[in-house]
Short mmCIF file of C-alpha atoms and ligand atoms in Angstrom, two decimals:
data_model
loop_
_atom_site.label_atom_id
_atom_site.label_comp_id
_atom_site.label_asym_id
_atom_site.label_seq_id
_atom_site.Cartn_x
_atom_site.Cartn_y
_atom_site.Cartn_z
CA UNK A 30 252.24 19.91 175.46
CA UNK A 31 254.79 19.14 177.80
CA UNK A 32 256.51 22.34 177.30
CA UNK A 33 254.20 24.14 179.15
CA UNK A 34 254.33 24.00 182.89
CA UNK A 35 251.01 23.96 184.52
CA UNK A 36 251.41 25.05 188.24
CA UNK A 37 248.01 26.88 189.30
CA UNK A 38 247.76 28.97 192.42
CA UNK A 39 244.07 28.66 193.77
CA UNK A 40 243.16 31.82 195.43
CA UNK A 41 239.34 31.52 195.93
CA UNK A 42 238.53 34.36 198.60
CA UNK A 43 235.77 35.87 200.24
CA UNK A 44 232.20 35.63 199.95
CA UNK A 45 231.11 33.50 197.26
CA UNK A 46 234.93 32.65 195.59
CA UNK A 47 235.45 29.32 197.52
CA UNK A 48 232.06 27.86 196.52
CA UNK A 49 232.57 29.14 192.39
CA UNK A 50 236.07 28.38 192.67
CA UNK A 51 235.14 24.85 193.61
CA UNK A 52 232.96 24.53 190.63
CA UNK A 53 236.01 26.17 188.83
CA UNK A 54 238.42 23.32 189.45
CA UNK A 55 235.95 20.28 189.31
CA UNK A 56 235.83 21.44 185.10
CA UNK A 57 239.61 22.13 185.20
CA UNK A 58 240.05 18.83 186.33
CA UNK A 59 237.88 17.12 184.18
CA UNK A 60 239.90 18.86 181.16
CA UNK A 61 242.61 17.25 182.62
CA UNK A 62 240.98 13.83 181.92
CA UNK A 63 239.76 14.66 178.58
CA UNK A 64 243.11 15.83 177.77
CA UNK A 65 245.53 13.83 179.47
CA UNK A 66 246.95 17.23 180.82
CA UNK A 67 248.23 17.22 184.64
CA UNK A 68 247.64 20.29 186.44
CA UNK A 69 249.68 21.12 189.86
CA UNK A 70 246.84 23.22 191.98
CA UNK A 71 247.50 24.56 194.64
CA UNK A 72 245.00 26.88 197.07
CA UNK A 73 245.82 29.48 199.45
CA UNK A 74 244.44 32.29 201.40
CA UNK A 75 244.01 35.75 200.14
CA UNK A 76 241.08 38.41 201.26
CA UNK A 77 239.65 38.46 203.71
CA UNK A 78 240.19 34.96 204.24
CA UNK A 79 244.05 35.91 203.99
CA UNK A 80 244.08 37.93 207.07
CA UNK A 81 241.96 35.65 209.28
CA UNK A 82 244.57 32.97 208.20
CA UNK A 83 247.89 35.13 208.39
CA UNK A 84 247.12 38.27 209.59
CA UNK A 85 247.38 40.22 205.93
CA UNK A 86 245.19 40.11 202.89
CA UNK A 87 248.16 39.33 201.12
CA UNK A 88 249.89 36.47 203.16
CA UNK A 89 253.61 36.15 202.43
CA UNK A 90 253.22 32.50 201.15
CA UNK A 91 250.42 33.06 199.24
CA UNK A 92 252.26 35.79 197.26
CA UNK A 93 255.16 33.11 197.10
CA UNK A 94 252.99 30.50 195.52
CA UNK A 95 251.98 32.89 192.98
CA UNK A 96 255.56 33.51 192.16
CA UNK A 97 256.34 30.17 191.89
CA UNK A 98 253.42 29.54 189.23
CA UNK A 99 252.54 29.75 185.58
CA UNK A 100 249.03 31.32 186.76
CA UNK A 101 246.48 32.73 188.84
CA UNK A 102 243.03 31.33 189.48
CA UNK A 103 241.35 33.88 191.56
CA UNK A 104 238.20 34.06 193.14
CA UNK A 105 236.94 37.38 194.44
CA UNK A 106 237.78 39.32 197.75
CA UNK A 107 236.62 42.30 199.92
CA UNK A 108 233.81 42.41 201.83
CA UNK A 109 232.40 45.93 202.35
CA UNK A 110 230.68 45.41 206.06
CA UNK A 111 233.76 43.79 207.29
CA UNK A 112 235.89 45.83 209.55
CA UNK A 113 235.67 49.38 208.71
CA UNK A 114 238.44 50.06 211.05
CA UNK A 115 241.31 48.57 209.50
CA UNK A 116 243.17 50.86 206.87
CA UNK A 117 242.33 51.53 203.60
CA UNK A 118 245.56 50.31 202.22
CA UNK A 119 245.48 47.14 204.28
CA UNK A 120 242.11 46.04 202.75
CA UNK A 121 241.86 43.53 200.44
CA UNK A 122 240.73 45.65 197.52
CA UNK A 123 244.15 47.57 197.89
CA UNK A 124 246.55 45.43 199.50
CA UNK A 125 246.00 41.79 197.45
CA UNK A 126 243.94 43.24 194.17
CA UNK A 127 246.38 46.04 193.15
CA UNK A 128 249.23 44.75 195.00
CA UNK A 129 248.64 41.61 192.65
CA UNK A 130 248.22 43.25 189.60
CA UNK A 131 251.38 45.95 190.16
CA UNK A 132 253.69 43.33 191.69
CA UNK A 133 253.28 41.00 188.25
CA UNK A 134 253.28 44.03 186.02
CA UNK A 135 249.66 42.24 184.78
CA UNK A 136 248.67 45.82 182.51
CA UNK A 137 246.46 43.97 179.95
CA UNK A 138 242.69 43.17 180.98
CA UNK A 139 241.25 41.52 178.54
CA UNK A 140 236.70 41.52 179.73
CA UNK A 141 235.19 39.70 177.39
CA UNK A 142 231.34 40.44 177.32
CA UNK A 143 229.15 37.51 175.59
CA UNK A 144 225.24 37.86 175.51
CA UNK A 145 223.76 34.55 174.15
CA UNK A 146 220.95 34.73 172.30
CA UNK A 147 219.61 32.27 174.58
CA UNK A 148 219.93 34.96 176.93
CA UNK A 149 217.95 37.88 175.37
CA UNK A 150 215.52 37.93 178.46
CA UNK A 151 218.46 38.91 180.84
CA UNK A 152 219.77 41.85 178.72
CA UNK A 153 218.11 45.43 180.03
CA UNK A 154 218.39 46.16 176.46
CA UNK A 155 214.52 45.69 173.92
CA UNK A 156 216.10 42.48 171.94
CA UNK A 157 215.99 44.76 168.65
CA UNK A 158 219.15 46.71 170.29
CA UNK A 159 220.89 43.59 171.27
CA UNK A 160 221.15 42.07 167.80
CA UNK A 161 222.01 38.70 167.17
CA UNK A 162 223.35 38.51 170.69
CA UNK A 163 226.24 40.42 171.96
CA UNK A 164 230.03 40.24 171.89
CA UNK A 165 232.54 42.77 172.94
CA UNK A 166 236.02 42.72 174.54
CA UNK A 167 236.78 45.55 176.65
CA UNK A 168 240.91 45.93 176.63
CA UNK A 169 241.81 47.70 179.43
CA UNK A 170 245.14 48.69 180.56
CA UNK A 171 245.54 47.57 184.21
CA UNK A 172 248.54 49.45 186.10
CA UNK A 173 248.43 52.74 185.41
CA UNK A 174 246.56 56.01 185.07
CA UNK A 175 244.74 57.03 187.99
CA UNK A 176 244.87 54.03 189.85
CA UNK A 177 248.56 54.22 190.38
CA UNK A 178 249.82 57.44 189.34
CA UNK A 179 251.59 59.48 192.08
CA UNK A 180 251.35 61.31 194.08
CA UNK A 181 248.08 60.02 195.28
CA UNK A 182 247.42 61.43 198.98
CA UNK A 183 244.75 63.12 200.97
CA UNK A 184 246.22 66.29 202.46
CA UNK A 185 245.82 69.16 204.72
CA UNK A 186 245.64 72.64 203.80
CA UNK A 187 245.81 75.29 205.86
CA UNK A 188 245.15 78.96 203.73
CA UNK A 189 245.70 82.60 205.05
CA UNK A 190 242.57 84.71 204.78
CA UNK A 191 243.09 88.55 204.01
CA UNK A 192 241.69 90.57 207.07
CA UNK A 193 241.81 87.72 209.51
CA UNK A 194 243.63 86.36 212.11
CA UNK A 195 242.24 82.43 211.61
CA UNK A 196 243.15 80.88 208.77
CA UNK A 197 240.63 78.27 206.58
CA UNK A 198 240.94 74.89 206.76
CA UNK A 199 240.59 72.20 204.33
CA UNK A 200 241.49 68.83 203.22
CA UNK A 201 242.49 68.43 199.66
CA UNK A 202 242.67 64.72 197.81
CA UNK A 203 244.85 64.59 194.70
CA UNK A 204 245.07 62.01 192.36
CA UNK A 205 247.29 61.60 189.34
CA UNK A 206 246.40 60.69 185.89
CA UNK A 207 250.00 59.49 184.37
CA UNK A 208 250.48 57.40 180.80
CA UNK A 209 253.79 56.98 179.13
CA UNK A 210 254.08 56.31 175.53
CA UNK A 211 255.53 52.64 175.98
CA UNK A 212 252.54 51.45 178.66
CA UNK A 213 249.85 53.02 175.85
CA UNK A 214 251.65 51.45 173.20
CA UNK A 215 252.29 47.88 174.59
CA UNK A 216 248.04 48.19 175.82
CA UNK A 217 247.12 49.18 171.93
CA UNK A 218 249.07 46.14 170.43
CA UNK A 219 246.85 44.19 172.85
CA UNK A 220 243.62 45.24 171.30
CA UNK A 221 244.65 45.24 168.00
CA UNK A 222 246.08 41.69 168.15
CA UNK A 223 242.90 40.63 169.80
CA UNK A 224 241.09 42.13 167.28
CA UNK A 225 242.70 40.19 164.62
CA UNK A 226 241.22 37.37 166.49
CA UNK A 227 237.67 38.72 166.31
CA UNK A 228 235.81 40.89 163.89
CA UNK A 229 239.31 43.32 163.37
CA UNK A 230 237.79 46.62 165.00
CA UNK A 231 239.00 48.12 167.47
CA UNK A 232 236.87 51.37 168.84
CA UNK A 233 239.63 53.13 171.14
CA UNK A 234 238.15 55.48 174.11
CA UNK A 235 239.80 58.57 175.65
CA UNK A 236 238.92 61.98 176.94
CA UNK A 237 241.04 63.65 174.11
CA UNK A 238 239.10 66.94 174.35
CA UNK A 239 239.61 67.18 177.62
CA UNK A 240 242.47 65.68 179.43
CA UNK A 241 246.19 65.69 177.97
CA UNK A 242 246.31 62.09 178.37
CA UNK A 243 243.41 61.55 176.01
CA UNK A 244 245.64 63.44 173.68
CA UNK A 245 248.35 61.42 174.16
CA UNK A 246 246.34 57.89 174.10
CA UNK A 247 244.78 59.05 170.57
CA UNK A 248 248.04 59.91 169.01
CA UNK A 249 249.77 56.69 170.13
CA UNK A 250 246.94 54.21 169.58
CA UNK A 251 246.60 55.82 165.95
CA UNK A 252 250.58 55.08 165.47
CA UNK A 253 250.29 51.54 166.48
CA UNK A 254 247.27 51.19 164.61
CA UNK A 255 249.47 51.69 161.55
CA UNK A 256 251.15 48.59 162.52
CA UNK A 257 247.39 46.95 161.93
CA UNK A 258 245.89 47.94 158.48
CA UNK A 259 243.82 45.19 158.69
CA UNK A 260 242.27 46.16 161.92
CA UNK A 261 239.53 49.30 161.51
CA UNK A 262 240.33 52.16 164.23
CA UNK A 263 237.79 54.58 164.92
CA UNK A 264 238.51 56.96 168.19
CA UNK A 265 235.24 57.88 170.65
CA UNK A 266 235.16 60.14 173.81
CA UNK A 267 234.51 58.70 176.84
CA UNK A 268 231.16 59.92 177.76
CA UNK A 269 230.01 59.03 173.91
CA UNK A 270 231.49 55.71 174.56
CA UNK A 271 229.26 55.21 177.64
CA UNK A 272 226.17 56.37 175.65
CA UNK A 273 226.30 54.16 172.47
CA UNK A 274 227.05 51.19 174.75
CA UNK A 275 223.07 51.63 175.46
CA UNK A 276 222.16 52.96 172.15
CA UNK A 277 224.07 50.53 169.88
CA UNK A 278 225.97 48.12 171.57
CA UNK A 279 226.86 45.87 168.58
CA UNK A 280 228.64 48.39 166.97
CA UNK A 281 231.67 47.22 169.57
CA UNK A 282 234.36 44.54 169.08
CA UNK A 283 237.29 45.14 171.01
CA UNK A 284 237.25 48.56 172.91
CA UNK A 285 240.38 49.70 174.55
CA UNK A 286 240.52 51.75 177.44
CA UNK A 287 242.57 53.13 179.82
CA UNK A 288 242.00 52.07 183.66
CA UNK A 289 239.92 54.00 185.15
CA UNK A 290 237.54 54.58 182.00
CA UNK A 291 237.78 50.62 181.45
CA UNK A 292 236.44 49.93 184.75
CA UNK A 293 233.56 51.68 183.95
CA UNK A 294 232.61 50.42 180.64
CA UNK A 295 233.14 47.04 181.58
CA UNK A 296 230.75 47.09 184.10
CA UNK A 297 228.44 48.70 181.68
CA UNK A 298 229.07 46.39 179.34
CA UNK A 299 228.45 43.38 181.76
CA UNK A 300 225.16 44.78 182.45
CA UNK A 301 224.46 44.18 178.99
CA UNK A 302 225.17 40.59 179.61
CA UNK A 303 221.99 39.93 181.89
CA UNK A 304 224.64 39.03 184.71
CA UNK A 305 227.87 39.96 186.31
CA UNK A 306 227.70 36.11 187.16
CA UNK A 307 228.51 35.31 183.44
CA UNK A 308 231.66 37.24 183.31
CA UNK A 309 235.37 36.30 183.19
CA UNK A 310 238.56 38.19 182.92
CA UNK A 311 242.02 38.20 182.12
CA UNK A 312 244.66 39.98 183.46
CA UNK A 313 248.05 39.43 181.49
CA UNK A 314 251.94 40.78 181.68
CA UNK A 315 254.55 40.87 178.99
CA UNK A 316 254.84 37.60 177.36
CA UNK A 317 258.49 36.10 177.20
CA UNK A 318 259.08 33.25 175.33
CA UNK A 319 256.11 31.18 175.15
CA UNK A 320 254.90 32.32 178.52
CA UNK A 321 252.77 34.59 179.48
CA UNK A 322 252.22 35.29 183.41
CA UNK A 323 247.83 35.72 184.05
CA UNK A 324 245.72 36.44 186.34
CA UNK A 325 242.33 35.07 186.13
CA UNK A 326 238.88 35.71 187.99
CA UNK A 327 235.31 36.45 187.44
CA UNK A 328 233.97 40.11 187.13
CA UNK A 329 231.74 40.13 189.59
CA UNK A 330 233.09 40.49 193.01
CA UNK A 331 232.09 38.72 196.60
CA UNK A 332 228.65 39.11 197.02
CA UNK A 333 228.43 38.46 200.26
CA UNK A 334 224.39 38.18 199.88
CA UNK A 335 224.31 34.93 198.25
CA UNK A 336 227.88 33.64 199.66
CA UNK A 337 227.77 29.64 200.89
CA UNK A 338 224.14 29.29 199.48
CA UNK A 339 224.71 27.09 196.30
CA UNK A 340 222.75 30.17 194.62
CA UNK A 341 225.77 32.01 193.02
CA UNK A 342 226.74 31.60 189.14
CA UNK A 343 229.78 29.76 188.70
CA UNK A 344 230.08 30.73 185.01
CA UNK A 345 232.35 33.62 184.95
CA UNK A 346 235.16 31.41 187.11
CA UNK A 347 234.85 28.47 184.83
CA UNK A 348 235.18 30.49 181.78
CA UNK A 349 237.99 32.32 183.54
CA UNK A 350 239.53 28.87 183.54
CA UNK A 351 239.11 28.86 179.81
CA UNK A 352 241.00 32.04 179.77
CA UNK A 353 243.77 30.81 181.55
CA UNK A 354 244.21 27.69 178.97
CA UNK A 355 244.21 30.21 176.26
CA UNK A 356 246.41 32.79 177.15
CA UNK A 357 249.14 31.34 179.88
CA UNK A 358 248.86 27.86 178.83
CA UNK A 359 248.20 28.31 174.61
CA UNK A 360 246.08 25.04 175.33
CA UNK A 361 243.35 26.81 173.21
CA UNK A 362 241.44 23.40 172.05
CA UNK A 363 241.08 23.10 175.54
CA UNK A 364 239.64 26.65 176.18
CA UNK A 365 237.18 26.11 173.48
CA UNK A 366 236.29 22.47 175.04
CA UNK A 367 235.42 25.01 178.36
CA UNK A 368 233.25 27.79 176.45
CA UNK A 369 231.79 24.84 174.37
CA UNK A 370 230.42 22.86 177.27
CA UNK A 371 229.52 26.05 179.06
CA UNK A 372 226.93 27.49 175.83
CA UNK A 373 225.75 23.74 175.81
CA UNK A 374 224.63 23.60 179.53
CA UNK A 375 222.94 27.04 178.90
CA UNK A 376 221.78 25.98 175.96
CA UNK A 377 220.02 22.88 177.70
CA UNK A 378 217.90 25.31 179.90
CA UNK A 379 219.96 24.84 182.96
CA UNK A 380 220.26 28.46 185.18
CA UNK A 381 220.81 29.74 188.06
CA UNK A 382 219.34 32.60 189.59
CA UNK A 383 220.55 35.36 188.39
CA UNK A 384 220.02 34.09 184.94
CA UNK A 385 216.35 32.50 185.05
CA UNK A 386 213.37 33.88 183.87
CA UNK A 387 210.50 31.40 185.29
CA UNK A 388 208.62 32.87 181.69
CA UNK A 389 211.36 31.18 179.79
CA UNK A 390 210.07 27.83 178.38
CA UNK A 391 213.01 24.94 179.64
CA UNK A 392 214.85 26.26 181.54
CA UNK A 393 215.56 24.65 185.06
CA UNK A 394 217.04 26.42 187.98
CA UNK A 395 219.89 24.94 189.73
CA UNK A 396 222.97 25.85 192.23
CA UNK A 397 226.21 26.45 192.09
CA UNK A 398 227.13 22.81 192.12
CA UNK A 399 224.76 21.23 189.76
CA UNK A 400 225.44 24.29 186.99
CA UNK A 401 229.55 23.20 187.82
CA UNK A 402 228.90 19.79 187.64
CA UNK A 403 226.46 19.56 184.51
CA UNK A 404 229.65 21.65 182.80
CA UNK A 405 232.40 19.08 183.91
CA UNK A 406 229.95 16.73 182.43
CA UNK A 407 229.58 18.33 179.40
CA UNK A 408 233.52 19.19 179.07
CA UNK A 409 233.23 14.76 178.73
C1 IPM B 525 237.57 45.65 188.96
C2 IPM B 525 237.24 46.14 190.34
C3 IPM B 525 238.50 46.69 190.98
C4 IPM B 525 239.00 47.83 190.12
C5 IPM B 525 238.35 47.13 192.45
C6 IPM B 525 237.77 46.03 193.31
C7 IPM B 525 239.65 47.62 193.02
O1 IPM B 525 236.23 47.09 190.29
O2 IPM B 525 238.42 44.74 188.85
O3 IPM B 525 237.00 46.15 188.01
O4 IPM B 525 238.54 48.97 190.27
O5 IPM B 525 239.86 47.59 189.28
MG1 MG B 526 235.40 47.37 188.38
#
């Protein structure tokens, strides 16, 4: 496809991104081979790692590089015992997450949540709840709502009390929950198209009986859902939403969420998953053309526990690598040649840690490398 351009930026990280992200680009490159594809990759510093390097979590010619490419690989960054003193909008979290995702206007996150049957033994869930295995995709929008909305500052008050001289004191934290038609509009075409993909539902959450941009959320999602008769809408509060994630978890196939409420559920829902290790994500902006800008990188954050090891999962940023052939680079047989030899390996017995049950007949326990290298292997 020699339309496509396929410039990567590599931006493994703290904690346990350099070793996953490793593993992560030993399968992209053997879907190269299998392929003939040729992918331009190119790594750079962000996190942590970003201001030891340059002096911000962001360095300038990282941010470059990612301008100058089709897509993101990301690992993971932040790492909580780090530095307390530097400033909260300097830390990595803020200042090369968010930064990232408002800078590229990346509002769609698309968390897809697969329990194998294979798997059953690492759901918290009795295996009559978890069906024939799980499969959800949270949709959640990525740049607004709370996370962004202004103003957004901690202040002072200072109040007069009646019948005396000192006045009371107090800091006050505000926070601002803004939507706009368009960005809940643009968010719900996301989940329904996905949907079409999948099993056509889409189950959209919002706090409609509370907050006037639940209101809002159900009135334009129901518009656009119009626009989808072949996709089943059904509308569930929040805290509901939350619940029958426990109770009945395969009544899900795409759920669409605002930010804040997403970032909930999808944990949730990864929990359901046996491990955070499993789980990739994609983070997408407008598509123009036949291009669409991504951002892609495991759930499951640094853990700085396990980091340089060989014990974490590399799963989640290899099938983030599928993402990114499916949605920036349309190469979708190649995805599917990713999440194929990925279900093989587990299928094989091979696990690491966070996925092995010593109970479970077959299965073997290996590192980070040998779980990367037995899926290169298997991608042929
Ligand atoms: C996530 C993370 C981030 C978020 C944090 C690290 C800022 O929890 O990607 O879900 O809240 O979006
Ligand atoms: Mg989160």
């Amino acid at each position: 496809m020699s339309s496509h351009r396929l410039n990567v930026a590599a931006l493994a990280g703290d904690g346990i991104g350099p070793e996953v992200m490793r593993e992560a680009i030993r399968v992209l490159r053997a879907v190269e081979k299998r392929f003939q594809l040729s992918f331009q990759i190119t790594e750079a510093p962000v996190g942590w790692a970003g201001i030891d390097a340059a002096g911000k979590a962001l360095p300038d010619a990282t941010l470059q590089l990612c301008r100058e490419s089709d897509a993101i690989l990301f690992g993971s960054v932040g790492l909580p015992d780090r530095d307390p003193t530097i400033p909260k909008e300097e830390r990595p979290e803020r200042a090369a997450l968010l930064r990232i995702r408002k800078e590229f206007g990346l509002f769609a996150n698309l968390r897809p949540v697969r329990l194998p049957k294979v798997l059953s033994h690492a759901c918290p869930l009795r295996p009559e709840r978890q069906g024939d295995g799980l499969d959800i995709l949270v949709v959640r929008e990525l740049t607004g709502g709370l996370y962004f909305g202004q103003p957004k500052k901690t202040e002072e008050v200072v109040e007069a009390r009646e019948g005396s001289d000192s006045p009371r004191r107090f800091q006050r934290s505000i926070d601002t929950m803004v939507y706009t038609t368009p960005e809940i509009e643009r968010i719900a075409r996301v989940a329904f198209e996905s949907a079409r993909l999948r099993r056509r539902k889409v189950t959209s959450i919002d706090k409609a009986n509370v907050l006037e941009n639940g209101i809002l959320w159900r009135e334009v999602v129901t518009r656009i859902g119009k626009e989808f008769p072949d996709v089943a809408l059904e509308h569930m509060f929040v805290d509901n939403g939350a619940m029958q994630l426990m109770l009945r978890p395969t009544q899900f196939d795409v759920m669409l969420c605002e930010n804040l409420f997403g970032d909930i559920l999808s944990d949730e829902a990864a929990a359901l998953a046996g491990s955070l290790g499993m789980l990739p994500s994609a983070s997408l902006g407008q598509t123009t053309g036949d291009r669409t800008f991504g951002f892609y990188e495991p759930a499951g954050g640094t853990a700085p526990d396990i980091a340089g090891k060989d014990l974490a999962n590399p799963i989640a940023q290899i099938l983030s690598v599928a993402l990114m052939l499916r949605y920036s680079f349309r190469l979708e047989a190649a995805a599917v040649a990713v999440e194929a030899a990925v279900s093989q390996v587990i299928e094989s017995g091979l696990r690491t840690g966070d996925i092995f049950n010593p109970a479970e007949t077959g299965a073997r326990k290996v590192g980070t490398r040998a779980m990367g290298e037995a899926i290169a292997a298997a991608v042929g």
